[in-house]
Coordinates of C-alpha atoms in Angstrom, one line a residue:
Chain X
M197 CA 85.1 101.1 85.9
S198 CA 88.5 101.2 85.5
D199 CA 89.7 99.5 88.1
N200 CA 92.1 96.4 87.1
H201 CA 91.5 93.9 89.6
S202 CA 94.2 91.9 89.4
D203 CA 98.4 91.7 87.9
A204 CA 97.4 89.6 85.3
P205 CA 98.6 90.8 82.3
L206 CA 96.6 93.0 79.8
L207 CA 94.0 91.6 77.8
R208 CA 92.9 93.1 74.2
T209 CA 90.1 93.2 72.3
P210 CA 89.6 91.8 68.5
L211 CA 89.9 95.2 67.5
Y212 CA 93.3 95.8 69.6
D213 CA 95.4 96.2 66.2
L214 CA 92.4 98.3 64.4
H215 CA 92.9 100.8 67.8
V216 CA 96.7 100.9 67.1
S217 CA 96.3 101.6 63.3
L218 CA 94.3 104.5 63.6
G219 CA 96.3 106.3 66.3
A220 CA 94.2 105.4 69.6
K221 CA 95.9 106.4 72.6
M222 CA 95.7 102.6 74.2
V223 CA 94.8 102.8 77.8
P224 CA 94.3 99.7 80.7
F225 CA 90.6 99.7 81.6
A226 CA 88.9 96.8 83.5
G227 CA 92.1 94.4 82.8
Y228 CA 92.2 95.5 78.9
E229 CA 94.1 97.4 77.0
M230 CA 91.2 100.0 75.0
P231 CA 91.1 103.2 73.7
V232 CA 90.5 106.2 75.5
Q233 CA 90.6 108.5 72.5
Y234 CA 92.3 108.9 68.9
P235 CA 93.9 111.8 67.5
T236 CA 90.8 113.6 67.1
G237 CA 90.0 113.7 70.8
I238 CA 87.5 113.3 73.1
I239 CA 85.3 116.7 72.5
K240 CA 85.6 116.2 68.9
E241 CA 84.9 112.0 69.0
H242 CA 81.7 112.9 71.6
T243 CA 80.0 115.7 69.1
H244 CA 81.1 113.3 66.1
T245 CA 78.1 110.7 68.1
R246 CA 75.6 113.3 68.7
T247 CA 75.4 114.5 64.9
Q248 CA 76.4 111.7 63.0
A249 CA 77.5 108.3 64.1
G250 CA 80.3 107.1 66.1
L251 CA 81.7 103.4 66.7
F252 CA 82.7 102.8 69.9
D253 CA 84.7 99.0 70.6
V254 CA 82.7 97.3 73.7
S255 CA 84.2 93.5 73.4
H256 CA 85.7 93.7 77.0
M257 CA 82.1 93.7 77.8
G258 CA 80.7 90.3 79.3
Q259 CA 78.3 87.9 76.5
V260 CA 76.5 85.0 77.8
F261 CA 73.7 83.1 76.8
L262 CA 71.0 81.3 79.5
V263 CA 70.3 77.9 77.2
G264 CA 66.9 76.2 78.0
P265 CA 63.2 76.4 78.6
E266 CA 63.4 77.7 82.4
A267 CA 66.6 80.5 81.8
A268 CA 64.0 83.3 82.6
A269 CA 62.0 81.5 85.6
A270 CA 65.8 81.2 86.8
L271 CA 67.2 84.6 86.2
E272 CA 64.1 86.4 87.6
T273 CA 65.7 84.4 90.8
L274 CA 68.6 86.8 90.6
V275 CA 67.3 90.4 89.4
P276 CA 64.5 92.8 90.5
V277 CA 63.6 92.5 86.6
D278 CA 60.4 90.7 84.9
I279 CA 62.3 88.6 82.4
I280 CA 59.5 86.1 82.2
D281 CA 57.2 88.0 80.2
L282 CA 59.7 89.6 78.3
P283 CA 58.8 89.1 74.5
Q284 CA 60.8 87.5 72.1
G285 CA 63.0 89.8 70.6
M286 CA 63.1 92.3 73.1
Q287 CA 65.9 93.5 75.5
R288 CA 65.7 95.2 78.5
Y289 CA 67.6 96.3 81.1
A290 CA 68.0 94.9 84.6
L291 CA 70.4 94.6 87.9
F292 CA 72.4 92.0 89.6
T293 CA 71.1 92.3 93.2
N294 CA 72.9 91.3 96.6
D295 CA 71.5 90.0 99.6
T296 CA 71.4 93.5 101.1
G297 CA 69.6 94.9 98.0
G298 CA 72.5 96.6 96.8
V299 CA 73.7 96.5 93.0
M300 CA 76.3 93.4 92.4
D301 CA 76.2 94.7 88.6
D302 CA 73.7 96.4 86.2
L303 CA 73.1 94.5 82.9
M304 CA 70.9 94.1 79.3
V305 CA 69.0 90.9 78.8
A306 CA 67.3 89.9 75.2
N307 CA 65.1 87.1 74.5
F308 CA 66.5 85.1 71.6
G309 CA 63.5 82.5 72.5
D310 CA 65.0 79.1 73.1
R311 CA 67.5 81.2 75.5
L312 CA 68.9 84.7 76.7
F313 CA 71.5 86.7 75.6
V314 CA 72.9 88.8 78.4
V315 CA 75.3 91.6 78.2
V316 CA 77.4 92.5 81.5
N317 CA 80.4 94.8 82.7
A318 CA 84.0 94.2 81.9
A319 CA 85.0 94.7 85.6
C320 CA 82.3 92.8 86.7
K321 CA 82.4 89.6 84.2
A322 CA 83.9 87.4 86.3
Q323 CA 82.4 87.9 89.5
D324 CA 78.2 87.7 87.1
I325 CA 79.7 84.6 85.2
A326 CA 80.3 82.9 88.5
H327 CA 77.1 84.4 90.2
M328 CA 75.0 82.6 87.0
Q329 CA 76.8 79.6 87.4
K330 CA 76.4 79.4 90.7
H331 CA 72.7 80.2 91.1
L332 CA 71.5 78.9 87.8
S333 CA 73.5 75.9 86.4
G334 CA 70.9 73.8 87.8
R335 CA 67.6 75.1 85.7
C336 CA 69.3 76.3 82.7
K337 CA 73.0 75.7 80.7
V338 CA 74.9 79.2 81.3
E339 CA 77.3 79.5 78.3
V340 CA 80.3 81.9 77.9
L341 CA 80.6 83.1 74.8
E342 CA 84.2 83.6 74.7
D343 CA 84.7 84.0 70.9
R344 CA 82.8 87.1 70.4
A345 CA 83.3 90.4 70.0
L346 CA 81.0 93.7 70.9
L347 CA 80.5 97.2 68.7
A348 CA 78.2 99.8 69.3
L349 CA 77.1 101.9 66.8
Q350 CA 75.7 105.1 67.8
G351 CA 74.2 108.5 66.5
P352 CA 71.8 110.1 64.4
A353 CA 72.7 108.4 61.3
A354 CA 73.5 104.8 62.7
G355 CA 70.1 103.8 61.4
A356 CA 70.5 104.9 58.1
V357 CA 74.1 103.6 58.1
M358 CA 72.6 99.6 59.4
A359 CA 69.6 99.9 57.0
R360 CA 72.8 100.4 54.1
L361 CA 74.7 97.0 55.4
A362 CA 71.0 95.1 56.4
P363 CA 67.9 96.9 55.1
E364 CA 65.6 94.6 58.1
T365 CA 67.1 96.8 60.5
A366 CA 65.0 99.9 59.7
K367 CA 62.1 98.0 61.4
M368 CA 64.0 97.9 64.4
V369 CA 62.8 100.3 67.2
F370 CA 64.4 100.7 70.0
M371 CA 65.3 97.9 72.6
N372 CA 64.2 95.4 69.7
T373 CA 66.7 92.1 68.8
A374 CA 67.0 90.4 65.4
T375 CA 70.1 88.1 64.7
V376 CA 71.2 89.5 61.1
N377 CA 74.1 89.0 58.8
L378 CA 76.7 91.3 58.6
V379 CA 80.3 90.5 56.7
G380 CA 78.5 87.2 55.9
V381 CA 77.8 86.2 59.2
P382 CA 74.9 86.5 61.9
C383 CA 75.1 89.0 64.1
Y384 CA 73.1 89.3 67.4
I385 CA 72.0 93.1 67.4
S386 CA 69.9 95.1 70.0
R387 CA 68.6 98.5 69.2
S388 CA 70.6 100.2 72.2
G389 CA 73.5 101.8 73.3
Y390 CA 74.5 104.1 76.1
T391 CA 75.1 107.1 75.1
G392 CA 71.8 108.7 74.9
E393 CA 71.9 108.3 71.0
D394 CA 69.6 106.1 68.6
G395 CA 72.3 103.0 67.9
F396 CA 72.9 99.4 67.7
E397 CA 75.4 97.1 69.5
I398 CA 76.2 94.5 67.9
S399 CA 77.8 90.9 68.9
V400 CA 80.2 89.4 66.2
P401 CA 82.7 86.8 66.3
A402 CA 85.7 87.7 67.0
D403 CA 87.7 86.4 63.5
K404 CA 85.0 89.0 61.9
A405 CA 85.1 92.2 64.5
E406 CA 87.9 93.7 62.7
A407 CA 85.9 93.0 58.8
L408 CA 82.8 94.4 60.4
A409 CA 84.3 97.4 62.3
R410 CA 86.2 98.4 58.7
E411 CA 83.0 97.6 56.8
L412 CA 81.4 100.3 59.4
L413 CA 84.0 102.8 59.6
S414 CA 83.6 102.6 55.6
H415 CA 80.4 104.8 55.1
P416 CA 81.3 108.9 55.3
E417 CA 79.4 109.2 58.9
V418 CA 81.4 106.8 60.8
A419 CA 84.1 107.7 63.0
P420 CA 86.3 106.0 65.9
I421 CA 85.0 106.6 69.1
G422 CA 87.1 105.9 72.2
L423 CA 85.8 105.2 76.0
G424 CA 86.9 108.6 77.1
A425 CA 83.8 110.2 74.7
R426 CA 81.6 106.8 75.8
D427 CA 82.0 108.1 78.7
S428 CA 80.8 112.1 78.1
L429 CA 78.2 110.8 76.7
R430 CA 76.6 108.1 79.0
L431 CA 76.9 111.3 81.2
E432 CA 75.3 114.0 79.5
A433 CA 72.7 111.3 79.0
G434 CA 72.3 110.7 82.7
L435 CA 73.5 106.8 82.4
C436 CA 74.7 105.5 85.3
L437 CA 77.9 103.8 85.4
Y438 CA 78.6 100.4 87.7
G439 CA 80.8 101.1 90.4
H440 CA 80.9 104.5 90.8
D441 CA 77.6 105.8 90.4
L442 CA 75.8 101.9 91.2
D443 CA 77.7 99.6 93.7
V444 CA 76.8 96.9 96.5
N445 CA 75.9 99.8 98.6
T446 CA 73.5 101.7 96.8
S447 CA 70.0 100.2 96.7
P448 CA 68.3 100.4 93.1
V449 CA 65.9 102.8 94.5
E450 CA 68.2 105.0 96.3
S451 CA 70.1 104.9 92.9
S452 CA 66.8 106.1 90.9
L453 CA 66.4 103.6 88.9
L454 CA 63.0 102.3 90.6
W455 CA 61.6 102.3 86.9
A456 CA 63.7 99.2 86.2
L457 CA 62.1 97.5 89.0
S458 CA 59.8 95.8 86.9
K459 CA 56.0 95.9 88.4
P460 CA 54.9 92.1 88.8
R461 CA 58.2 91.9 90.7
R462 CA 57.2 94.6 93.2
A463 CA 55.5 93.6 96.8
D464 CA 51.7 93.8 94.9
G465 CA 52.6 92.1 91.8
A466 CA 52.0 88.7 90.5
R467 CA 55.8 87.6 91.1
A468 CA 56.5 89.8 94.2
G469 CA 60.1 89.3 95.6
G470 CA 62.5 85.8 95.6
Y471 CA 65.4 87.7 94.5
P472 CA 68.5 89.0 97.0
G473 CA 67.6 91.7 99.0
A474 CA 64.4 91.6 97.8
D475 CA 63.6 92.4 102.0
V476 CA 65.5 95.7 101.7
I477 CA 64.5 96.8 98.2
L478 CA 60.6 96.4 98.4
G479 CA 61.2 98.0 102.1
H480 CA 62.7 101.1 99.9
I481 CA 60.0 101.1 97.9
A482 CA 57.2 101.3 100.3
N483 CA 58.8 103.7 103.2
G484 CA 61.6 105.8 101.2
V485 CA 65.4 105.8 101.1
S486 CA 67.1 108.6 103.0
R487 CA 69.2 109.5 100.2
K488 CA 68.8 109.3 96.3
R489 CA 70.6 109.6 93.3
V490 CA 70.7 113.1 91.2
G491 CA 71.7 115.4 88.3
L492 CA 73.8 117.9 89.2
R493 CA 74.9 121.1 87.4
P494 CA 77.6 123.4 88.8
N495 CA 76.9 127.2 88.1
A496 CA 80.4 127.6 87.2
R497 CA 82.8 126.5 85.1
V498 CA 84.8 124.2 87.0
P499 CA 84.4 120.3 86.4
V500 CA 82.9 118.7 89.4
R501 CA 84.4 115.2 90.2
E502 CA 83.8 111.9 91.3
G503 CA 84.8 112.0 95.6
A504 CA 83.6 115.6 95.3
E505 CA 81.8 116.1 98.4
I506 CA 78.4 117.7 98.5
V507 CA 77.4 121.1 101.4
D508 CA 74.6 122.7 102.2
A509 CA 74.4 126.5 102.6
D510 CA 76.1 125.8 106.5
G511 CA 78.7 123.8 105.0
R512 CA 77.1 120.5 106.2
K513 CA 78.1 117.5 104.3
V514 CA 75.0 116.0 102.3
G515 CA 76.2 114.0 99.9
V516 CA 78.8 113.0 97.4
V517 CA 79.9 113.0 93.3
T518 CA 79.7 109.8 92.1
S519 CA 80.5 111.2 88.1
G520 CA 81.3 114.1 87.1
G521 CA 82.9 115.8 84.3
F522 CA 82.6 118.0 80.9
G523 CA 80.0 117.5 78.6
P524 CA 80.8 118.6 75.6
T525 CA 77.2 118.9 73.9
L526 CA 75.6 121.3 76.8
E527 CA 79.4 122.5 76.5
A528 CA 79.0 123.1 80.8
P529 CA 80.2 120.7 83.2
V530 CA 77.5 118.0 84.2
A531 CA 77.8 115.5 87.7
M532 CA 75.4 112.7 89.0
G533 CA 75.5 111.7 93.2
Y534 CA 73.7 110.9 95.3
V535 CA 72.3 113.1 97.9
E536 CA 70.0 113.3 101.4
T537 CA 66.3 112.4 100.0
A538 CA 65.2 116.4 101.1
L539 CA 67.3 117.8 99.3
A540 CA 67.0 116.0 96.1
K541 CA 64.4 118.0 94.3
V542 CA 65.0 119.3 91.0
G543 CA 66.6 122.7 91.7
T544 CA 67.7 122.4 95.0
Q545 CA 70.5 125.2 95.4
L546 CA 73.5 123.0 96.9
S547 CA 77.7 123.3 96.6
A548 CA 80.4 120.7 95.6
M549 CA 84.1 121.3 97.5
V550 CA 86.1 121.4 94.6
R551 CA 89.9 121.8 96.0
G552 CA 88.5 122.9 99.3
K553 CA 86.7 125.5 97.7
P554 CA 82.8 125.4 97.3
V555 CA 81.4 125.3 94.2
P556 CA 77.5 126.3 93.6
V557 CA 75.7 123.4 91.7
E558 CA 71.9 122.4 91.4
V559 CA 69.8 119.5 91.7
A560 CA 69.0 119.2 88.2
S561 CA 66.8 116.3 85.8
T562 CA 68.4 113.6 83.8
P563 CA 69.3 113.4 81.0
F564 CA 70.9 116.2 80.6
V565 CA 70.9 116.3 76.7
P566 CA 67.3 114.6 75.6
Q567 CA 67.5 111.0 74.9
R568 CA 66.6 110.3 70.9
Y569 CA 65.9 106.6 70.9
Y570 CA 64.5 105.4 68.0
R571 CA 60.9 104.3 68.9
G572 CA 59.1 104.1 65.1
Chain R
M197 CA 107.0 113.9 67.9
S198 CA 106.0 116.4 70.1
N199 CA 107.4 120.1 69.3
I200 CA 110.4 121.3 72.2
P201 CA 111.2 125.0 71.3
A202 CA 115.2 125.2 71.4
N203 CA 114.6 129.2 72.8
L204 CA 113.0 127.8 76.0
K205 CA 113.7 126.4 79.4
Y206 CA 111.6 122.9 81.0
T207 CA 110.8 121.5 83.9
E208 CA 110.0 117.3 84.2
S209 CA 107.0 118.2 85.3
H210 CA 106.1 119.5 81.9
E211 CA 105.9 123.7 82.2
W212 CA 107.8 125.4 79.9
I213 CA 109.7 128.9 81.5
R214 CA 110.7 131.7 78.7
V215 CA 113.4 133.8 80.4
E216 CA 112.1 137.7 79.3
A217 CA 114.3 140.7 78.7
D218 CA 113.0 142.2 82.0
G219 CA 114.3 139.2 83.9
T220 CA 110.2 137.6 84.4
L221 CA 109.3 134.4 83.6
T222 CA 106.3 133.7 81.0
V223 CA 105.5 130.0 82.4
G224 CA 102.9 127.1 80.3
V225 CA 102.4 123.5 79.8
T226 CA 104.5 121.8 77.1
D227 CA 102.9 120.7 74.0
H228 CA 103.7 116.9 74.9
A229 CA 101.9 118.0 77.7
Q230 CA 98.6 119.3 76.1
E231 CA 98.8 116.6 74.2
A232 CA 98.3 113.8 77.0
L233 CA 96.1 115.8 79.0
G234 CA 94.1 116.0 75.5
D235 CA 90.6 118.6 75.1
V236 CA 91.5 121.0 77.8
V237 CA 88.6 122.6 79.5
Y238 CA 89.5 124.7 82.7
L239 CA 92.1 126.8 83.9
E240 CA 92.4 127.7 87.5
L241 CA 95.4 130.2 87.7
P242 CA 97.3 131.9 90.6
E243 CA 96.1 135.9 91.0
A244 CA 98.7 138.4 90.8
G245 CA 100.8 139.1 93.8
R246 CA 101.1 135.4 95.1
T247 CA 104.5 134.3 96.0
L248 CA 105.0 130.8 95.4
A249 CA 107.4 128.1 96.3
A250 CA 109.4 126.5 93.9
G251 CA 107.4 123.3 93.0
E252 CA 104.3 124.7 94.8
A253 CA 101.1 123.6 93.4
C254 CA 99.8 126.7 91.8
A255 CA 97.4 125.9 89.1
V256 CA 95.3 123.7 87.6
I257 CA 94.5 122.4 83.9
E258 CA 91.5 119.8 83.9
S259 CA 90.5 118.0 80.8
V260 CA 87.6 115.8 79.7
K261 CA 88.9 113.5 81.7
A262 CA 90.4 114.7 84.6
A263 CA 92.2 116.9 86.3
S264 CA 96.0 118.0 87.0
D265 CA 98.6 120.3 88.9
I266 CA 101.0 122.7 87.3
Y267 CA 103.9 123.1 89.9
A268 CA 106.1 126.8 90.2
P269 CA 109.3 126.3 87.9
V270 CA 111.0 128.6 91.1
A271 CA 110.3 130.6 93.8
G272 CA 109.0 133.8 92.7
E273 CA 105.8 136.4 93.0
V274 CA 103.1 136.4 90.4
V275 CA 103.3 139.1 88.3
E276 CA 100.3 138.1 86.1
S277 CA 98.4 135.5 84.9
N278 CA 96.6 134.8 81.4
Q279 CA 92.5 135.6 81.5
A280 CA 92.6 134.7 77.9
A281 CA 93.8 131.6 78.3
V282 CA 90.9 130.7 81.0
D283 CA 88.6 132.1 78.8
A284 CA 89.3 129.7 75.8
P285 CA 91.1 126.8 77.8
E286 CA 91.3 125.1 74.3
S287 CA 93.9 127.5 73.2
V288 CA 96.4 125.3 75.2
N289 CA 95.8 122.7 72.7
A290 CA 95.8 124.7 69.9
D291 CA 99.0 126.7 71.3
A292 CA 100.6 125.6 74.0
Y293 CA 103.1 127.6 74.3
A294 CA 101.3 130.5 72.7
A295 CA 98.8 130.2 75.3
W296 CA 101.4 131.1 78.3
L297 CA 99.6 130.9 81.8
F298 CA 101.3 133.0 84.7
K299 CA 104.3 135.3 84.6
I300 CA 106.0 135.1 87.7
R301 CA 108.9 137.7 89.1
P302 CA 111.4 135.2 90.6
D303 CA 113.5 135.5 93.7
A304 CA 116.8 137.0 94.0
A305 CA 118.1 133.5 95.3
A306 CA 115.8 131.4 92.7
D307 CA 117.9 129.1 90.5
L308 CA 117.4 129.0 87.1
G309 CA 119.8 126.9 86.3
K310 CA 117.9 124.1 87.5
L311 CA 115.7 124.0 84.8
L312 CA 116.2 122.0 82.1
D313 CA 117.1 123.0 77.9
A314 CA 114.8 121.8 75.3
A315 CA 118.0 118.8 75.1
G316 CA 116.6 117.6 78.5
Y317 CA 113.0 117.8 78.1
E318 CA 113.4 115.7 74.9
A319 CA 115.1 113.1 77.2
V320 CA 112.3 113.5 80.3
V321 CA 109.3 112.2 77.2
A322 CA 111.7 109.9 75.7
N323 CA 111.7 108.2 79.2
A324 CA 107.8 108.9 80.6

């Protein structure tokens, strides 16, 4: 999300100078000056990531350790996800919920053995850190990692490039995590990402971030990729963008994220409920919801963008687009949005209003582009 | 530095205008505009015969990131729009001055004197 919540001067990541030297177009994003694209442009960057490997600076995201034997049980009081049984060396997608069952943020949680490693969205990190400090600090230490950058290496060549730097990464599969020495320092890496491709996210000490980025960029398969292509890649992969496809007014069930609600935290589970808004969310699971997030494929060339109303054949408003744009891999527009549950079935024909005119759209399954995570 | 040909006229909203021998105006977006927009993926152009007021939003150019309006540089009637550009929106990025968008026949009262010359537009870009 691009909201810059204050008038404070924009922050810079440790890779700012590198972005500028690579010719990036820098824009404000979540309080940071970030590269939206490099001189090659979004479509080429997108295609490069799908065919080779792209390097992304995601250092604006928040990185937090939750330290201590009770960290997992404590975090479970804030997320509808099984953290206690998350195996060491594994990462899991989670959601901070609020008292009305809405989503405060989405996050990644990794089990490092004596601690959890949590990565949260840039635009929400101040809120999330305060939320964890308020609710968890009695049971574990909430340690914000201010001095680390976060890089993502994504694409079908990411595995080969990482294996050249650290051969032990070759045996990692999707959602595995490990501490690996890169450019002479311990880095926390996970085999995951936000593009639908195989790849890694790498937490590196800030003072080594540029050295690591330059090392990765020295491999012929790797090119720098900006936030513009990050957005088109995640949209084609059917992944939610917090603040757009998910927010405090959408429950995880409405958001079609039922898969992220772990069985032990559901109504008949071993640790049912016990997180904010559990009554609402468990009610949504049991009784259904009136609207759902769906994929949308416009049957036209015109992009259908966030905010476009979705209407039925009679022109009645039945939903709204929450993310949309052009999918360079599909060479066609793609979108996501919320529609009435009765109209959420794949293949349903609807229209989205673009500049006052109805554009035919079809409810489509996501991901729009097949995910290619490495599962061994 | 973006390319600003000396033989064209310009607007502050980044359209270029070529005054043809028959008095019609050929309109496109400038090199500076295409560079700022990034990869162009969709064009919506006015139909021939449509009457435009000066400054009226009459066309839409969409990049991967966003949709932007294109404005009529003067009042007039649309003579033709460029279907080849609609079919290949990326041609705007390849050469913004070759990929014209529409042609208008200006009203008799239309004031072409308000359009910028290359030096005037260069100042607009420099201050952007």
